[in-house]
Short mmCIF file of N, CA and C in Angstrom, two decimals:
data_model
loop_
_atom_site.label_atom_id
_atom_site.label_comp_id
_atom_site.label_asym_id
_atom_site.label_seq_id
_atom_site.Cartn_x
_atom_site.Cartn_y
_atom_site.Cartn_z
N UNK A 1 8.02 -1.23 27.14
CA UNK A 1 7.62 -0.93 25.77
C UNK A 1 7.12 0.51 25.66
N UNK A 2 6.52 1.01 26.74
CA UNK A 2 6.00 2.38 26.71
C UNK A 2 7.11 3.40 26.46
N UNK A 3 8.26 3.20 27.09
CA UNK A 3 9.39 4.11 26.90
C UNK A 3 9.84 4.12 25.44
N UNK A 4 9.93 2.95 24.85
CA UNK A 4 10.36 2.83 23.45
C UNK A 4 9.35 3.51 22.52
N UNK A 5 8.06 3.22 22.72
CA UNK A 5 7.04 3.82 21.86
C UNK A 5 6.97 5.33 22.03
N UNK A 6 7.15 5.82 23.25
CA UNK A 6 7.17 7.27 23.47
C UNK A 6 8.32 7.93 22.72
N UNK A 7 9.48 7.29 22.73
CA UNK A 7 10.64 7.84 22.02
C UNK A 7 10.42 7.79 20.50
N UNK A 8 9.85 6.70 20.01
CA UNK A 8 9.55 6.61 18.58
C UNK A 8 8.57 7.71 18.19
N UNK A 9 7.56 7.90 19.00
CA UNK A 9 6.57 8.94 18.72
C UNK A 9 7.22 10.33 18.75
N UNK A 10 8.15 10.53 19.64
CA UNK A 10 8.83 11.83 19.75
C UNK A 10 9.64 12.16 18.51
N UNK A 11 10.36 11.16 17.96
CA UNK A 11 11.25 11.43 16.83
C UNK A 11 10.59 11.24 15.46
N UNK A 12 9.44 10.60 15.43
CA UNK A 12 8.74 10.35 14.17
C UNK A 12 8.05 11.61 13.70
N UNK A 13 8.18 11.94 12.41
CA UNK A 13 7.50 13.10 11.86
C UNK A 13 5.99 12.87 11.87
N UNK A 14 5.23 13.96 11.89
CA UNK A 14 3.77 13.87 11.81
C UNK A 14 3.41 13.11 10.53
N UNK A 15 2.49 12.19 10.64
CA UNK A 15 2.05 11.31 9.56
C UNK A 15 3.13 10.29 9.16
N UNK A 16 4.22 10.22 9.91
CA UNK A 16 5.24 9.20 9.66
C UNK A 16 4.75 7.84 10.12
N UNK A 17 5.23 6.79 9.48
CA UNK A 17 4.77 5.43 9.80
C UNK A 17 5.80 4.65 10.60
N UNK A 18 5.29 3.85 11.49
CA UNK A 18 6.07 2.87 12.23
C UNK A 18 5.56 1.50 11.80
N UNK A 19 6.46 0.67 11.31
CA UNK A 19 6.10 -0.68 10.86
C UNK A 19 6.94 -1.66 11.68
N UNK A 20 6.27 -2.61 12.35
CA UNK A 20 7.00 -3.56 13.17
C UNK A 20 6.26 -4.88 13.27
N UNK A 21 7.01 -5.91 13.65
CA UNK A 21 6.42 -7.23 13.88
C UNK A 21 6.70 -7.64 15.32
N UNK A 22 5.76 -8.37 15.88
CA UNK A 22 5.89 -8.86 17.26
C UNK A 22 5.19 -10.22 17.38
N UNK A 23 5.63 -11.03 18.33
CA UNK A 23 4.86 -12.25 18.61
C UNK A 23 3.52 -11.85 19.21
N UNK A 24 2.49 -12.63 18.96
CA UNK A 24 1.15 -12.26 19.40
C UNK A 24 0.75 -13.00 20.67
N UNK A 25 -0.42 -12.66 21.14
CA UNK A 25 -1.01 -13.30 22.30
C UNK A 25 -1.27 -14.79 22.09
N UNK A 26 -1.29 -15.25 20.84
CA UNK A 26 -1.56 -16.66 20.53
C UNK A 26 -0.29 -17.51 20.40
N UNK A 27 0.86 -16.87 20.53
CA UNK A 27 2.13 -17.59 20.31
C UNK A 27 2.24 -18.83 21.19
N UNK A 28 2.05 -18.68 22.49
CA UNK A 28 2.20 -19.79 23.43
C UNK A 28 1.24 -20.94 23.17
N UNK A 29 0.00 -20.61 22.85
CA UNK A 29 -0.97 -21.69 22.63
C UNK A 29 -0.78 -22.38 21.28
N UNK A 30 -0.06 -21.74 20.36
CA UNK A 30 0.20 -22.35 19.05
C UNK A 30 1.45 -23.23 19.03
N UNK A 31 2.22 -23.22 20.10
CA UNK A 31 3.42 -24.05 20.15
C UNK A 31 3.06 -25.53 20.19
N UNK A 32 3.83 -26.35 19.51
CA UNK A 32 3.55 -27.78 19.43
C UNK A 32 3.58 -28.45 20.81
N UNK A 33 4.69 -28.25 21.53
CA UNK A 33 4.85 -28.97 22.80
C UNK A 33 3.86 -28.48 23.85
N UNK A 34 3.54 -27.19 23.86
CA UNK A 34 2.52 -26.67 24.78
C UNK A 34 1.17 -27.31 24.49
N UNK A 35 0.83 -27.37 23.20
CA UNK A 35 -0.45 -27.98 22.79
C UNK A 35 -0.50 -29.45 23.18
N UNK A 36 0.61 -30.13 22.96
CA UNK A 36 0.68 -31.56 23.29
C UNK A 36 0.46 -31.78 24.79
N UNK A 37 1.14 -31.01 25.61
CA UNK A 37 0.96 -31.14 27.06
C UNK A 37 -0.48 -30.85 27.48
N UNK A 38 -1.09 -29.85 26.88
CA UNK A 38 -2.48 -29.51 27.22
C UNK A 38 -3.43 -30.65 26.83
N UNK A 39 -3.19 -31.23 25.65
CA UNK A 39 -4.07 -32.31 25.17
C UNK A 39 -4.02 -33.55 26.05
N UNK A 40 -2.89 -33.79 26.69
CA UNK A 40 -2.79 -34.98 27.54
C UNK A 40 -3.04 -34.65 29.01
N UNK A 41 -3.61 -33.45 29.25
CA UNK A 41 -4.02 -33.08 30.60
C UNK A 41 -2.94 -32.47 31.47
N UNK A 42 -1.84 -32.06 30.86
CA UNK A 42 -0.74 -31.45 31.61
C UNK A 42 -0.64 -29.96 31.27
N UNK A 43 -1.73 -29.24 31.47
CA UNK A 43 -1.80 -27.83 31.10
C UNK A 43 -0.73 -26.98 31.78
N UNK A 44 -0.48 -27.26 33.04
CA UNK A 44 0.52 -26.45 33.77
C UNK A 44 1.91 -26.61 33.15
N UNK A 45 2.24 -27.82 32.73
CA UNK A 45 3.54 -28.04 32.08
C UNK A 45 3.56 -27.35 30.72
N UNK A 46 2.44 -27.41 30.00
CA UNK A 46 2.33 -26.71 28.72
C UNK A 46 2.52 -25.21 28.89
N UNK A 47 1.89 -24.64 29.91
CA UNK A 47 2.03 -23.21 30.18
C UNK A 47 3.47 -22.87 30.58
N UNK A 48 4.07 -23.71 31.39
CA UNK A 48 5.45 -23.49 31.82
C UNK A 48 6.40 -23.55 30.63
N UNK A 49 6.18 -24.51 29.74
CA UNK A 49 7.00 -24.61 28.53
C UNK A 49 6.91 -23.32 27.71
N UNK A 50 5.68 -22.84 27.49
CA UNK A 50 5.49 -21.61 26.72
C UNK A 50 6.18 -20.43 27.40
N UNK A 51 6.05 -20.34 28.72
CA UNK A 51 6.70 -19.25 29.47
C UNK A 51 8.22 -19.31 29.31
N UNK A 52 8.79 -20.49 29.45
CA UNK A 52 10.25 -20.64 29.35
C UNK A 52 10.74 -20.32 27.94
N UNK A 53 10.01 -20.77 26.93
CA UNK A 53 10.42 -20.49 25.56
C UNK A 53 10.30 -19.00 25.26
N UNK A 54 9.23 -18.37 25.73
CA UNK A 54 9.09 -16.93 25.54
C UNK A 54 10.21 -16.17 26.23
N UNK A 55 10.59 -16.62 27.40
CA UNK A 55 11.70 -16.00 28.13
C UNK A 55 13.00 -16.17 27.36
N UNK A 56 13.25 -17.39 26.88
CA UNK A 56 14.46 -17.68 26.10
C UNK A 56 14.54 -16.82 24.84
N UNK A 57 13.39 -16.61 24.21
CA UNK A 57 13.33 -15.81 22.97
C UNK A 57 13.18 -14.31 23.24
N UNK A 58 13.14 -13.92 24.50
CA UNK A 58 12.98 -12.52 24.92
C UNK A 58 11.66 -11.93 24.41
N UNK A 59 10.60 -12.72 24.44
CA UNK A 59 9.26 -12.24 24.11
C UNK A 59 8.65 -11.68 25.39
N UNK A 60 8.53 -10.37 25.46
CA UNK A 60 8.04 -9.74 26.69
C UNK A 60 6.61 -9.22 26.58
N UNK A 61 6.18 -8.86 25.39
CA UNK A 61 4.88 -8.21 25.21
C UNK A 61 4.02 -9.01 24.23
N UNK A 62 3.42 -10.06 24.71
CA UNK A 62 2.58 -10.93 23.88
C UNK A 62 1.15 -10.41 23.94
N UNK A 63 0.93 -9.31 23.22
CA UNK A 63 -0.35 -8.62 23.28
C UNK A 63 -1.26 -9.01 22.13
N UNK A 64 -2.56 -8.85 22.36
CA UNK A 64 -3.56 -8.99 21.29
C UNK A 64 -3.54 -7.70 20.47
N UNK A 65 -4.12 -7.73 19.27
CA UNK A 65 -4.19 -6.49 18.48
C UNK A 65 -4.86 -5.34 19.24
N UNK A 66 -5.90 -5.63 20.00
CA UNK A 66 -6.60 -4.59 20.75
C UNK A 66 -5.71 -3.91 21.78
N UNK A 67 -4.92 -4.70 22.48
CA UNK A 67 -4.01 -4.12 23.47
C UNK A 67 -2.91 -3.32 22.78
N UNK A 68 -2.41 -3.80 21.65
CA UNK A 68 -1.41 -3.04 20.90
C UNK A 68 -1.99 -1.70 20.46
N UNK A 69 -3.23 -1.71 20.02
CA UNK A 69 -3.86 -0.46 19.58
C UNK A 69 -3.91 0.56 20.72
N UNK A 70 -4.33 0.12 21.90
CA UNK A 70 -4.39 1.01 23.08
C UNK A 70 -2.99 1.47 23.50
N UNK A 71 -2.04 0.56 23.48
CA UNK A 71 -0.67 0.89 23.88
C UNK A 71 -0.07 1.93 22.93
N UNK A 72 -0.31 1.77 21.65
CA UNK A 72 0.18 2.74 20.66
C UNK A 72 -0.49 4.10 20.87
N UNK A 73 -1.80 4.09 21.11
CA UNK A 73 -2.55 5.33 21.32
C UNK A 73 -1.99 6.15 22.47
N UNK A 74 -1.66 5.49 23.56
CA UNK A 74 -1.10 6.17 24.73
C UNK A 74 0.17 6.93 24.37
N UNK A 75 0.92 6.41 23.39
CA UNK A 75 2.17 7.04 22.97
C UNK A 75 1.98 8.02 21.82
N UNK A 76 0.75 8.29 21.44
CA UNK A 76 0.50 9.24 20.35
C UNK A 76 0.61 8.64 18.97
N UNK A 77 0.43 7.33 18.89
CA UNK A 77 0.48 6.63 17.60
C UNK A 77 -0.87 5.98 17.34
N UNK A 78 -1.26 5.94 16.07
CA UNK A 78 -2.54 5.33 15.71
C UNK A 78 -2.28 4.11 14.85
N UNK A 79 -2.88 2.98 15.24
CA UNK A 79 -2.73 1.76 14.46
C UNK A 79 -3.52 1.90 13.16
N UNK A 80 -2.83 1.71 12.04
CA UNK A 80 -3.48 1.77 10.73
C UNK A 80 -3.91 0.37 10.32
N UNK A 81 -3.03 -0.60 10.57
CA UNK A 81 -3.38 -1.98 10.24
C UNK A 81 -2.64 -2.95 11.15
N UNK A 82 -3.22 -4.10 11.28
CA UNK A 82 -2.63 -5.18 12.08
C UNK A 82 -3.02 -6.49 11.42
N UNK A 83 -2.02 -7.24 10.99
CA UNK A 83 -2.28 -8.50 10.30
C UNK A 83 -1.56 -9.63 11.02
N UNK A 84 -2.30 -10.69 11.29
CA UNK A 84 -1.68 -11.88 11.87
C UNK A 84 -0.97 -12.67 10.77
N UNK A 85 0.15 -13.24 11.13
CA UNK A 85 0.87 -14.14 10.23
C UNK A 85 1.54 -15.22 11.06
N UNK A 86 2.23 -16.12 10.45
CA UNK A 86 2.83 -17.30 11.07
C UNK A 86 1.72 -18.17 11.65
N UNK A 87 1.13 -18.96 10.79
CA UNK A 87 -0.02 -19.80 11.15
C UNK A 87 0.31 -20.73 12.32
N UNK A 88 -0.73 -21.23 13.00
CA UNK A 88 -0.48 -22.20 14.07
C UNK A 88 0.34 -23.41 13.58
N UNK A 89 0.06 -23.86 12.37
CA UNK A 89 0.82 -25.01 11.84
C UNK A 89 2.30 -24.65 11.67
N UNK A 90 2.58 -23.46 11.16
CA UNK A 90 3.98 -23.03 10.98
C UNK A 90 4.67 -22.87 12.33
N UNK A 91 3.94 -22.37 13.31
CA UNK A 91 4.50 -22.22 14.65
C UNK A 91 4.86 -23.58 15.24
N UNK A 92 3.99 -24.56 15.02
CA UNK A 92 4.26 -25.91 15.52
C UNK A 92 5.50 -26.50 14.85
N UNK A 93 5.66 -26.27 13.55
CA UNK A 93 6.85 -26.76 12.84
C UNK A 93 8.10 -26.13 13.44
N UNK A 94 8.07 -24.82 13.67
CA UNK A 94 9.21 -24.14 14.30
C UNK A 94 9.54 -24.78 15.64
N UNK A 95 8.51 -25.03 16.42
CA UNK A 95 8.70 -25.59 17.76
C UNK A 95 9.29 -27.00 17.69
N UNK A 96 8.79 -27.81 16.78
CA UNK A 96 9.31 -29.17 16.61
C UNK A 96 10.78 -29.15 16.19
N UNK A 97 11.13 -28.17 15.34
CA UNK A 97 12.50 -28.09 14.82
C UNK A 97 13.48 -27.48 15.83
N UNK A 98 12.98 -26.85 16.86
CA UNK A 98 13.84 -26.16 17.81
C UNK A 98 14.96 -27.02 18.40
N UNK A 99 14.70 -28.26 18.80
CA UNK A 99 15.81 -29.07 19.35
C UNK A 99 16.96 -29.27 18.36
N UNK A 100 16.67 -29.24 17.06
CA UNK A 100 17.72 -29.42 16.06
C UNK A 100 18.67 -28.22 16.01
N UNK A 101 18.22 -27.08 16.52
CA UNK A 101 19.08 -25.90 16.54
C UNK A 101 20.24 -26.09 17.52
N UNK A 102 20.10 -27.02 18.44
CA UNK A 102 21.18 -27.30 19.38
C UNK A 102 22.43 -27.79 18.65
N UNK A 103 22.24 -28.46 17.52
CA UNK A 103 23.36 -28.92 16.71
C UNK A 103 24.17 -27.72 16.23
N UNK A 104 23.47 -26.68 15.79
CA UNK A 104 24.16 -25.48 15.33
C UNK A 104 24.93 -24.81 16.46
N UNK A 105 24.35 -24.77 17.65
CA UNK A 105 25.04 -24.18 18.80
C UNK A 105 26.29 -24.98 19.15
N UNK A 106 26.17 -26.29 19.08
CA UNK A 106 27.31 -27.17 19.30
C UNK A 106 28.42 -26.88 18.28
N UNK A 107 28.03 -26.80 17.00
CA UNK A 107 29.00 -26.50 15.93
C UNK A 107 29.68 -25.16 16.17
N UNK A 108 28.91 -24.17 16.59
CA UNK A 108 29.45 -22.83 16.83
C UNK A 108 30.53 -22.88 17.92
N UNK A 109 30.25 -23.60 18.99
CA UNK A 109 31.22 -23.70 20.09
C UNK A 109 32.47 -24.47 19.66
N UNK A 110 32.25 -25.56 18.94
CA UNK A 110 33.35 -26.46 18.60
C UNK A 110 34.16 -25.99 17.38
N UNK A 111 33.46 -25.52 16.34
CA UNK A 111 34.12 -25.20 15.07
C UNK A 111 34.07 -23.71 14.71
N UNK A 112 33.47 -22.90 15.57
CA UNK A 112 33.33 -21.45 15.33
C UNK A 112 32.45 -21.14 14.11
N UNK A 113 31.62 -22.10 13.73
CA UNK A 113 30.68 -21.94 12.61
C UNK A 113 29.40 -22.67 12.96
N UNK A 114 28.26 -22.04 12.71
CA UNK A 114 26.99 -22.70 12.99
C UNK A 114 26.66 -23.74 11.93
N UNK A 115 27.03 -23.45 10.69
CA UNK A 115 26.76 -24.36 9.57
C UNK A 115 28.10 -24.86 9.04
N UNK A 116 28.31 -26.16 9.11
CA UNK A 116 29.61 -26.72 8.71
C UNK A 116 29.74 -26.89 7.20
N UNK A 117 28.66 -27.32 6.56
CA UNK A 117 28.73 -27.61 5.12
C UNK A 117 27.72 -26.74 4.38
N UNK A 118 28.10 -25.50 4.13
CA UNK A 118 27.17 -24.54 3.54
C UNK A 118 26.66 -24.97 2.17
N UNK A 119 27.55 -25.52 1.33
CA UNK A 119 27.15 -25.95 -0.01
C UNK A 119 26.10 -27.05 0.05
N UNK A 120 26.32 -28.02 0.91
CA UNK A 120 25.37 -29.12 1.10
C UNK A 120 24.03 -28.57 1.59
N UNK A 121 24.10 -27.67 2.53
CA UNK A 121 22.87 -27.08 3.08
C UNK A 121 22.10 -26.33 1.99
N UNK A 122 22.82 -25.52 1.22
CA UNK A 122 22.18 -24.71 0.18
C UNK A 122 21.61 -25.57 -0.95
N UNK A 123 22.31 -26.60 -1.36
CA UNK A 123 21.90 -27.40 -2.51
C UNK A 123 20.92 -28.52 -2.17
N UNK A 124 21.02 -29.09 -0.98
CA UNK A 124 20.21 -30.25 -0.63
C UNK A 124 19.20 -29.94 0.48
N UNK A 125 19.69 -29.51 1.61
CA UNK A 125 18.84 -29.36 2.79
C UNK A 125 17.75 -28.30 2.59
N UNK A 126 18.12 -27.12 2.15
CA UNK A 126 17.13 -26.04 2.01
C UNK A 126 16.01 -26.40 1.03
N UNK A 127 16.31 -26.90 -0.19
CA UNK A 127 15.20 -27.27 -1.09
C UNK A 127 14.28 -28.34 -0.51
N UNK A 128 14.83 -29.31 0.19
CA UNK A 128 14.01 -30.36 0.80
C UNK A 128 13.14 -29.75 1.90
N UNK A 129 13.74 -28.93 2.76
CA UNK A 129 12.97 -28.28 3.84
C UNK A 129 11.85 -27.43 3.26
N UNK A 130 12.15 -26.64 2.24
CA UNK A 130 11.14 -25.76 1.65
C UNK A 130 9.98 -26.57 1.10
N UNK A 131 10.28 -27.66 0.42
CA UNK A 131 9.23 -28.51 -0.13
C UNK A 131 8.34 -29.09 0.96
N UNK A 132 8.96 -29.51 2.04
CA UNK A 132 8.19 -30.14 3.13
C UNK A 132 7.36 -29.12 3.91
N UNK A 133 7.94 -27.98 4.26
CA UNK A 133 7.25 -27.07 5.18
C UNK A 133 6.48 -25.94 4.50
N UNK A 134 6.60 -25.82 3.18
CA UNK A 134 5.93 -24.73 2.47
C UNK A 134 4.42 -24.71 2.74
N UNK A 135 3.79 -25.87 2.76
CA UNK A 135 2.34 -25.93 2.97
C UNK A 135 1.94 -25.38 4.33
N UNK A 136 2.81 -25.53 5.31
CA UNK A 136 2.50 -24.99 6.64
C UNK A 136 2.50 -23.47 6.64
N UNK A 137 3.39 -22.87 5.86
CA UNK A 137 3.47 -21.42 5.80
C UNK A 137 2.37 -20.82 4.95
N UNK A 138 1.85 -21.61 4.04
CA UNK A 138 0.78 -21.12 3.18
C UNK A 138 -0.59 -21.37 3.79
N UNK A 139 -0.63 -22.02 4.94
CA UNK A 139 -1.91 -22.30 5.58
C UNK A 139 -2.45 -21.04 6.25
N UNK A 140 -3.68 -21.13 6.71
CA UNK A 140 -4.41 -20.01 7.29
C UNK A 140 -3.64 -19.34 8.42
N UNK A 141 -3.61 -18.02 8.38
CA UNK A 141 -2.92 -17.25 9.43
C UNK A 141 -3.89 -16.45 10.28
N UNK A 142 -5.17 -16.76 10.20
CA UNK A 142 -6.17 -16.02 10.97
C UNK A 142 -5.88 -16.07 12.47
N UNK A 143 -5.28 -17.15 12.92
CA UNK A 143 -4.90 -17.28 14.33
C UNK A 143 -3.39 -17.27 14.45
N UNK A 144 -2.75 -16.44 13.63
CA UNK A 144 -1.30 -16.40 13.56
C UNK A 144 -0.62 -16.04 14.86
N UNK A 145 0.58 -16.55 15.00
CA UNK A 145 1.37 -16.38 16.21
C UNK A 145 2.13 -15.06 16.26
N UNK A 146 2.14 -14.33 15.16
CA UNK A 146 2.84 -13.05 15.10
C UNK A 146 1.95 -11.99 14.47
N UNK A 147 2.31 -10.74 14.72
CA UNK A 147 1.54 -9.60 14.20
C UNK A 147 2.46 -8.69 13.39
N UNK A 148 1.95 -8.22 12.26
CA UNK A 148 2.59 -7.16 11.47
C UNK A 148 1.73 -5.93 11.70
N UNK A 149 2.31 -4.92 12.32
CA UNK A 149 1.55 -3.73 12.70
C UNK A 149 2.10 -2.51 11.99
N UNK A 150 1.20 -1.70 11.47
CA UNK A 150 1.55 -0.41 10.89
C UNK A 150 0.82 0.65 11.69
N UNK A 151 1.58 1.63 12.17
CA UNK A 151 1.00 2.72 12.95
C UNK A 151 1.53 4.04 12.39
N UNK A 152 0.80 5.10 12.65
CA UNK A 152 1.22 6.43 12.21
C UNK A 152 1.19 7.40 13.38
N UNK A 153 2.01 8.42 13.30
CA UNK A 153 2.00 9.44 14.34
C UNK A 153 0.84 10.36 14.08
N UNK A 154 0.03 10.58 15.12
CA UNK A 154 -1.17 11.43 14.97
C UNK A 154 -0.86 12.87 15.29
#
């Protein structure tokens, strides 16, 4: 990440802004299956699950806001703001829904399309999903699994 931030700092104009999102240090502990394993006394399996999912998703830098601030500073960037989003409840919903994504991968291999019935999905599935999961996204994000960071070149 240092190489990338150094290059961004090099090409960014003075007082130019860098805006980016990243998974946070709380991502693994907010996952549904990790939490479930920890609650039943299988912490090592919960940690392993979080590690494997982070690896699968290519999450390499699960930093806290403080570490991001220091990392940006080293590259000549100053953090202006950092806001957590994607509440623990929303993260759990994503994690629970993850096995269903295998259907899309199957469709892609077999039919060369991830979504077979787009009209049905748009008219029926999406409105139902939005109604059900909207409350999870509107819940508290103080312990959010992702960060929205704004930094400026100093």
